[in-house]
Coordinates of C-alpha atoms in Angstrom, one line a residue:
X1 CA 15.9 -6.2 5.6
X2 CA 13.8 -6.9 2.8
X3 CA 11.3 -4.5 2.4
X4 CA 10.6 -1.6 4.3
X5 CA 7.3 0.0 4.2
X6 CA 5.9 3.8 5.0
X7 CA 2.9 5.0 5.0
X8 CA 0.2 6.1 8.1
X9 CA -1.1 3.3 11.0
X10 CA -4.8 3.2 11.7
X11 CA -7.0 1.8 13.6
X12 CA -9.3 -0.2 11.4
X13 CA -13.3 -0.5 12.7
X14 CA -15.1 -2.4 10.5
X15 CA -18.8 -2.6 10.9
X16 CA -20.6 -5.6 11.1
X17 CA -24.0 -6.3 9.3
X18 CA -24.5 -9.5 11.8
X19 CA -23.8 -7.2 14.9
X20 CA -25.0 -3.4 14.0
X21 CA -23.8 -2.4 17.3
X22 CA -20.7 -3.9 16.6
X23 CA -17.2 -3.4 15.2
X24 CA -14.1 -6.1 14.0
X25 CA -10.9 -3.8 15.3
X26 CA -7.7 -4.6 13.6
X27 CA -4.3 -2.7 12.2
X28 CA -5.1 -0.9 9.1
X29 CA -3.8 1.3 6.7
X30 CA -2.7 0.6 3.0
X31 CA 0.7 0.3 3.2
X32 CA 0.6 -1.2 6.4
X33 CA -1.7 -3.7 5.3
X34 CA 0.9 -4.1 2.5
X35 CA 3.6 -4.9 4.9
X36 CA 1.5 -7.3 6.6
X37 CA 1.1 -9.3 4.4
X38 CA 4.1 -9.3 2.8
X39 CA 5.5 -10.4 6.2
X40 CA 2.7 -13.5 6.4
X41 CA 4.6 -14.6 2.8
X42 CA 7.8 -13.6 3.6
X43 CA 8.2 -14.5 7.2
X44 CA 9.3 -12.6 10.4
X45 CA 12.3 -9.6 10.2
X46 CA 12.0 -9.3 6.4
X47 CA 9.8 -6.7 6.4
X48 CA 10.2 -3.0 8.3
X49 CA 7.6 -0.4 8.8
X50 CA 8.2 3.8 8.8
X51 CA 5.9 5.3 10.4
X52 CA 5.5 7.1 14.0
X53 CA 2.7 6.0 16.9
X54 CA 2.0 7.9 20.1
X55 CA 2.6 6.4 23.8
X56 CA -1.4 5.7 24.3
X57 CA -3.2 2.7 25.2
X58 CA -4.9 2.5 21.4
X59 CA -0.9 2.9 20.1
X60 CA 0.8 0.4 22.5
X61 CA -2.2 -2.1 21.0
X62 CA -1.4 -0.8 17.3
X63 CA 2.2 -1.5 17.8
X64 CA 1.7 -5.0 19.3
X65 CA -0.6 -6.1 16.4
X66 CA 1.9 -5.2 14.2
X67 CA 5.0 -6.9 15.6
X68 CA 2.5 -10.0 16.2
X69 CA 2.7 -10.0 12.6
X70 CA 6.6 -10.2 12.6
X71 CA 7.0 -7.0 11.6
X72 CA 10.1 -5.2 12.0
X73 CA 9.8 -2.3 14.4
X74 CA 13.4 -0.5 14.7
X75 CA 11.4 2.5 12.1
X76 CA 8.5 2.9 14.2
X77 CA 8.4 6.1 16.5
X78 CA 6.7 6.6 19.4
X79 CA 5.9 10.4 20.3
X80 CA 4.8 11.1 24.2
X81 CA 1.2 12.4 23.7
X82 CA 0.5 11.4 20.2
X83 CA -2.5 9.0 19.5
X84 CA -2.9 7.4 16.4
X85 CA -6.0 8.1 13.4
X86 CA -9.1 5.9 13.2
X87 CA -10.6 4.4 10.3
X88 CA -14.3 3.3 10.2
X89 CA -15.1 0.8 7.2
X90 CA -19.0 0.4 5.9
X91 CA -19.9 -2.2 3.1
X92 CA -22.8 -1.7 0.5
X93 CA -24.8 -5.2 -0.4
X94 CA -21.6 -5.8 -3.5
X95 CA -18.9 -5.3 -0.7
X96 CA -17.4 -2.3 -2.0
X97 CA -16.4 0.1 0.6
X98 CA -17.1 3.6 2.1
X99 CA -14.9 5.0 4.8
X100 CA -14.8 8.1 7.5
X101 CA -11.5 9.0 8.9
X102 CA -10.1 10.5 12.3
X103 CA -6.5 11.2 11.9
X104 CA -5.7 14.5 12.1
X105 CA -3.8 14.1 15.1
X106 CA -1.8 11.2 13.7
X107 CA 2.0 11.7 14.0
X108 CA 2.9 10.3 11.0
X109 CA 1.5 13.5 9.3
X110 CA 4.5 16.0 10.9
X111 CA 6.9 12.7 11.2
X112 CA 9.2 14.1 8.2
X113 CA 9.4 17.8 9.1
X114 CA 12.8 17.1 10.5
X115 CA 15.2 15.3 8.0
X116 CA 16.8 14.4 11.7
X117 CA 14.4 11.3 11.9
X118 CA 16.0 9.6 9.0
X119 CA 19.5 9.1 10.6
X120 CA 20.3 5.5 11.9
X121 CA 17.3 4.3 9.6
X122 CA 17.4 0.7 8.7
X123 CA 18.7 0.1 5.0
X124 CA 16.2 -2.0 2.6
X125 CA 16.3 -3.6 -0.7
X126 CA 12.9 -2.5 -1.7
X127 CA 10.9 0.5 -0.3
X128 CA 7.1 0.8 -0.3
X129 CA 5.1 3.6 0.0
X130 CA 2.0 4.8 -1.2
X131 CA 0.2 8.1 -2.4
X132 CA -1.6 8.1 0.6
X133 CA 1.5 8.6 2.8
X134 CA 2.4 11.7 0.3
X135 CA -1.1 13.3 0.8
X136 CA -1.4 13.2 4.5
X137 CA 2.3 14.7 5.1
X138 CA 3.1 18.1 5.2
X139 CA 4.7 19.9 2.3
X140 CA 7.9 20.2 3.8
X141 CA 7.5 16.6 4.8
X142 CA 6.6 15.1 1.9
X143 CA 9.7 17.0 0.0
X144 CA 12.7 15.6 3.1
X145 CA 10.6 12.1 2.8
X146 CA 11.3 12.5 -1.2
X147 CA 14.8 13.7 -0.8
X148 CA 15.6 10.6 1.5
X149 CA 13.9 8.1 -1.1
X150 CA 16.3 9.7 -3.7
X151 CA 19.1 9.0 -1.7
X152 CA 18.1 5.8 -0.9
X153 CA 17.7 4.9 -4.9
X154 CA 21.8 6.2 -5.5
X155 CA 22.6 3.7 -2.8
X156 CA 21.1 1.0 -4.7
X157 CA 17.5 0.3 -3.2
X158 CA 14.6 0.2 -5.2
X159 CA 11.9 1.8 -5.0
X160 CA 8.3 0.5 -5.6
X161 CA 5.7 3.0 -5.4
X162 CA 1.2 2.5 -5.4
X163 CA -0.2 5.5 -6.8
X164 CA -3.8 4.9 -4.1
X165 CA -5.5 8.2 -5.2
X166 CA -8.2 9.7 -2.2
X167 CA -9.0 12.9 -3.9
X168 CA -10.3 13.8 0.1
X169 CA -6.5 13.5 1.3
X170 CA -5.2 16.2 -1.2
X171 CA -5.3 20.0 -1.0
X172 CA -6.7 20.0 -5.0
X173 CA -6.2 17.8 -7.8
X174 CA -3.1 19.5 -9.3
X175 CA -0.5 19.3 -6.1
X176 CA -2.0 15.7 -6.1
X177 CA -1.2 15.6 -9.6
X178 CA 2.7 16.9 -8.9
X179 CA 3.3 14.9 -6.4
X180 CA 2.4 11.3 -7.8
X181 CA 3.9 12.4 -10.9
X182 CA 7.0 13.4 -9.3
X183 CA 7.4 10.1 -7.9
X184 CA 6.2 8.2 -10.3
X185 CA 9.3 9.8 -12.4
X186 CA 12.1 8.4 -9.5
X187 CA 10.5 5.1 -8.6
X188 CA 11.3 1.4 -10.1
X189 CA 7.9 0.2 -9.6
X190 CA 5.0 1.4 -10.1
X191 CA 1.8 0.8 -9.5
X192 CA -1.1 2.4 -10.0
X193 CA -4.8 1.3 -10.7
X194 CA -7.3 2.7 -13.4
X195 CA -9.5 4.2 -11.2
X196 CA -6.4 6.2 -9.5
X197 CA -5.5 7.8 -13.4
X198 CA -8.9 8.4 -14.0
X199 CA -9.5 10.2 -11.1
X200 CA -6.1 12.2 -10.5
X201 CA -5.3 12.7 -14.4
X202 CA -8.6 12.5 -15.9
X203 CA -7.5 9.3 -18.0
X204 CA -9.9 7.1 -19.5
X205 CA -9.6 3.7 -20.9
X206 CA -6.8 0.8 -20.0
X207 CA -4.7 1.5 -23.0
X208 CA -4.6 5.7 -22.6
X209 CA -3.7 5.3 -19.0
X210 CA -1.0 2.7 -19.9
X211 CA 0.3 5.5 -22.9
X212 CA -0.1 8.7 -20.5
X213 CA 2.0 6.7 -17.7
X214 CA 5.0 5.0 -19.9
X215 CA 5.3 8.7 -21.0
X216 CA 5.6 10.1 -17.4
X217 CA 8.1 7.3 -16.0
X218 CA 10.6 4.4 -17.4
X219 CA 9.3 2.6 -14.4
X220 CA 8.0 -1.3 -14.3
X221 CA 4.5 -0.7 -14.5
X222 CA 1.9 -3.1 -13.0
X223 CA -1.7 -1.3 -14.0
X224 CA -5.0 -3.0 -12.3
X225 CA -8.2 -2.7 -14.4
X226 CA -11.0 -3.5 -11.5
X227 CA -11.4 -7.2 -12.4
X228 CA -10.2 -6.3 -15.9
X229 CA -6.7 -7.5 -17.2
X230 CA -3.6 -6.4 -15.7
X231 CA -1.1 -4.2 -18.3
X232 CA 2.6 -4.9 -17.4
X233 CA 5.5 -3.0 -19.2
X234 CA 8.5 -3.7 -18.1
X235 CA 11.3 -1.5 -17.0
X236 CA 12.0 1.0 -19.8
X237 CA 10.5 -1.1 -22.5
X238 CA 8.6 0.5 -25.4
X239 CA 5.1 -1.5 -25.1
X240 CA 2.9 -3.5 -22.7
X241 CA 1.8 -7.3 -22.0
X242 CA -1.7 -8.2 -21.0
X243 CA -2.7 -10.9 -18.6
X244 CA -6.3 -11.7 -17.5
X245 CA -7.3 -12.4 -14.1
X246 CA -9.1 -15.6 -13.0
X247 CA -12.8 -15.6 -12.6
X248 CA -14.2 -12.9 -10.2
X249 CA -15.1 -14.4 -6.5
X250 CA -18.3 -13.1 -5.1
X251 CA -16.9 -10.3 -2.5
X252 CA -18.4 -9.6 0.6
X253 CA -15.5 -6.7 1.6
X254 CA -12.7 -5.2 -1.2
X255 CA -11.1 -3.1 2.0
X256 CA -7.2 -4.4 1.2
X257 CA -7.6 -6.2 -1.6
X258 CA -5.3 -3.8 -4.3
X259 CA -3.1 -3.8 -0.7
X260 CA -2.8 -7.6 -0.8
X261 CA -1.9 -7.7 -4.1
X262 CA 0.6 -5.6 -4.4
X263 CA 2.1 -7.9 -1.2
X264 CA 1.9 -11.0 -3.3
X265 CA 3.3 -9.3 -6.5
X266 CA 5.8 -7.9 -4.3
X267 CA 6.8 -11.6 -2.7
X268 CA 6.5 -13.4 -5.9
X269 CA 8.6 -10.6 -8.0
X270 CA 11.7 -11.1 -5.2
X271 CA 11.4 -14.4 -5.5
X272 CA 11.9 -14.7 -9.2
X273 CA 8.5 -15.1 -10.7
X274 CA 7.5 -14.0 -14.1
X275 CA 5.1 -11.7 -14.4
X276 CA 1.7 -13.9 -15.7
X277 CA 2.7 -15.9 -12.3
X278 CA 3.3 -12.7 -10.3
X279 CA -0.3 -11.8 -11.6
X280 CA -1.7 -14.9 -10.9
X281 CA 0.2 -14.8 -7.2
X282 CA -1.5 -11.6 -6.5
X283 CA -4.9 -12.0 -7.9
X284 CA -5.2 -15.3 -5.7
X285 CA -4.3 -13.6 -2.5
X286 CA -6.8 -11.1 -3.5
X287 CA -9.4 -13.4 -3.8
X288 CA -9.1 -14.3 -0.6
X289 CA -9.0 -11.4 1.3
X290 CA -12.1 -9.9 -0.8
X291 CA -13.8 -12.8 1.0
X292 CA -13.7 -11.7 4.4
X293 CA -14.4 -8.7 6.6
X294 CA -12.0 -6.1 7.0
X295 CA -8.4 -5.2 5.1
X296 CA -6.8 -8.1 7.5
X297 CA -8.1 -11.8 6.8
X298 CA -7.7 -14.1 10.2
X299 CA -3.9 -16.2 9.7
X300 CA -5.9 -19.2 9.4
X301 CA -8.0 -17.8 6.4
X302 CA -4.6 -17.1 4.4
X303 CA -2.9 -20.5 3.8
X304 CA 0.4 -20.8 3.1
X305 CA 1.3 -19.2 -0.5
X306 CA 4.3 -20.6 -2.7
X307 CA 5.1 -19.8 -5.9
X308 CA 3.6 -23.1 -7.4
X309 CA 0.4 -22.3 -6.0
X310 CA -0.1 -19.7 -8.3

């Protein structure tokens, strides 16, 4: 395949001002709305998700949404008695977003204890994953899952990697701190926003972050500013490209929007794009999403994306 994504499956419940009684359900997750994505532009069997779901009623629904999207499903588990976490979405008057979590008893958490799962795996080009899927795994987890990607790299995939900092997911600030950095250092993508190296590396300012990471990693880097110009350097070059995003759209939800642009960047990248189109690619699809409720805009709301629409 393609791509293959990991990262934690939720259950998305977004409230709804119109309906305060009322929830939109849907798939969630950020790498999994990643994948989704990804899939829409791709098309069906090019994209795989890692992950594990129980045998429940609320799984056996999460795993049908995501093959309706033409997901891949040969790296999804299923565990007898597992049920997957729950994400509750609220959105202030601007459409940024607050969110309470239930997944302690998700299965992707314990999923990489055993380095047996990754036997018979299918291979990828590209793998995803994001530092949320590092923060909710155990230690011994998150080490097998990073030994794995390693291996994975010497065979010849590469690896893109979104460095989606929730200071709530990590034990402290320094093991979050180890852990990004150590992947950031093996990855050939990365992507990181300025809020994330503000927050986890106490970074301020575009141009500092951009230094502080092109010292920790030879990797592409694709850094989002919150509205503000994207920095691009490319694989082990020695400076940076800026490239401005369109005109803000008035938002009305920004759950999945770094999510769906890292899809389109993602799609437009494998397809040969440069990088102002790849930016352009990715801001439009973020437009779009920011525009409607919840991380996963209705099919009909997404129309189809080529390169030239860009």
């Amino acid at each position: 395949m393609d791509y293959l994504c990991i990262g934690e499956p939720l259950i998305e419940f977004t409230a709804m001002p119109d309906h305060p009684q009322g929830f939109l359900r849907n798939a969630g997750g950020d790498t999994l709305n990643t994948a989704i994505y990804l899939a829409r532009l791709l098309g069906p069997g090019r994209v795989g998700y890692l992950s594990c779901l129980g045998d429940d009623a609320h799984s056996l629904w999460l795993r049908d949404r995501i093959a309706a999207e033409g997901i891949d499903l040969s790296a999804l588990a299923a565990r007898a008695g597992a049920r997957p976490g729950l994400s509750f979405v609220t959105t202030d008057a601007a459409g940024e977003r607050s969110f309470a979590y239930w997944r302690d008893q998700s299965p992707f958490r314990s999923h990489f204890d055993d380095s047996r799962i990754f036997g018979g795996l299918p291979r990828a080009d590209t793998v995803f994953l994001s530092a949320v899927a590092l923060a909710v795994l155990h230690p011994a987890g998150r080490d097998t899952l990073t030994t794995w990607l390693q291996t994975c790299r010497d065979r010849g995939a590469h690896l893109a990697f979104d460095t989606n900092y929730r200071p709530h997911l990590w034990p402290d600030r320094q093991v979050a701190r180890q852990a990004i950095g150590r992947m950031a250092g093996m990855v050939d993508l990365l992507m990181p926003s300025l809020d994330d190296i503000q927050g986890c590396f106490g970074i301020t300012g575009p141009e500092a972050a951009m230094e502080a990471l092109m010292a920790l990693t030879g990797a592409e880097i694709v850094l989002t500013t919150g509205g503000g110009p994207v920095l691009h350097r490319a694989q082990g070059a020695a400076a940076w490209t800026s490239h401005d995003l369109p005109p803000a759209v008035t938002a009305i939800d920004t759950t999945g929007a770094g999510d769906s642009f890292n899809a389109a960047w993602l799609s437009a990248r494998g397809q040969g794009a440069g990088v102002a189109q790849a930016v352009a690619a990715a801001a439009r699809l973020a437009a779009i999403v920011v525009r409607h409720r919840g991380a996963i805009v209705p099919p009909a709301a997404m129309p189809h994306m080529t390169l030239k629409d860009a």
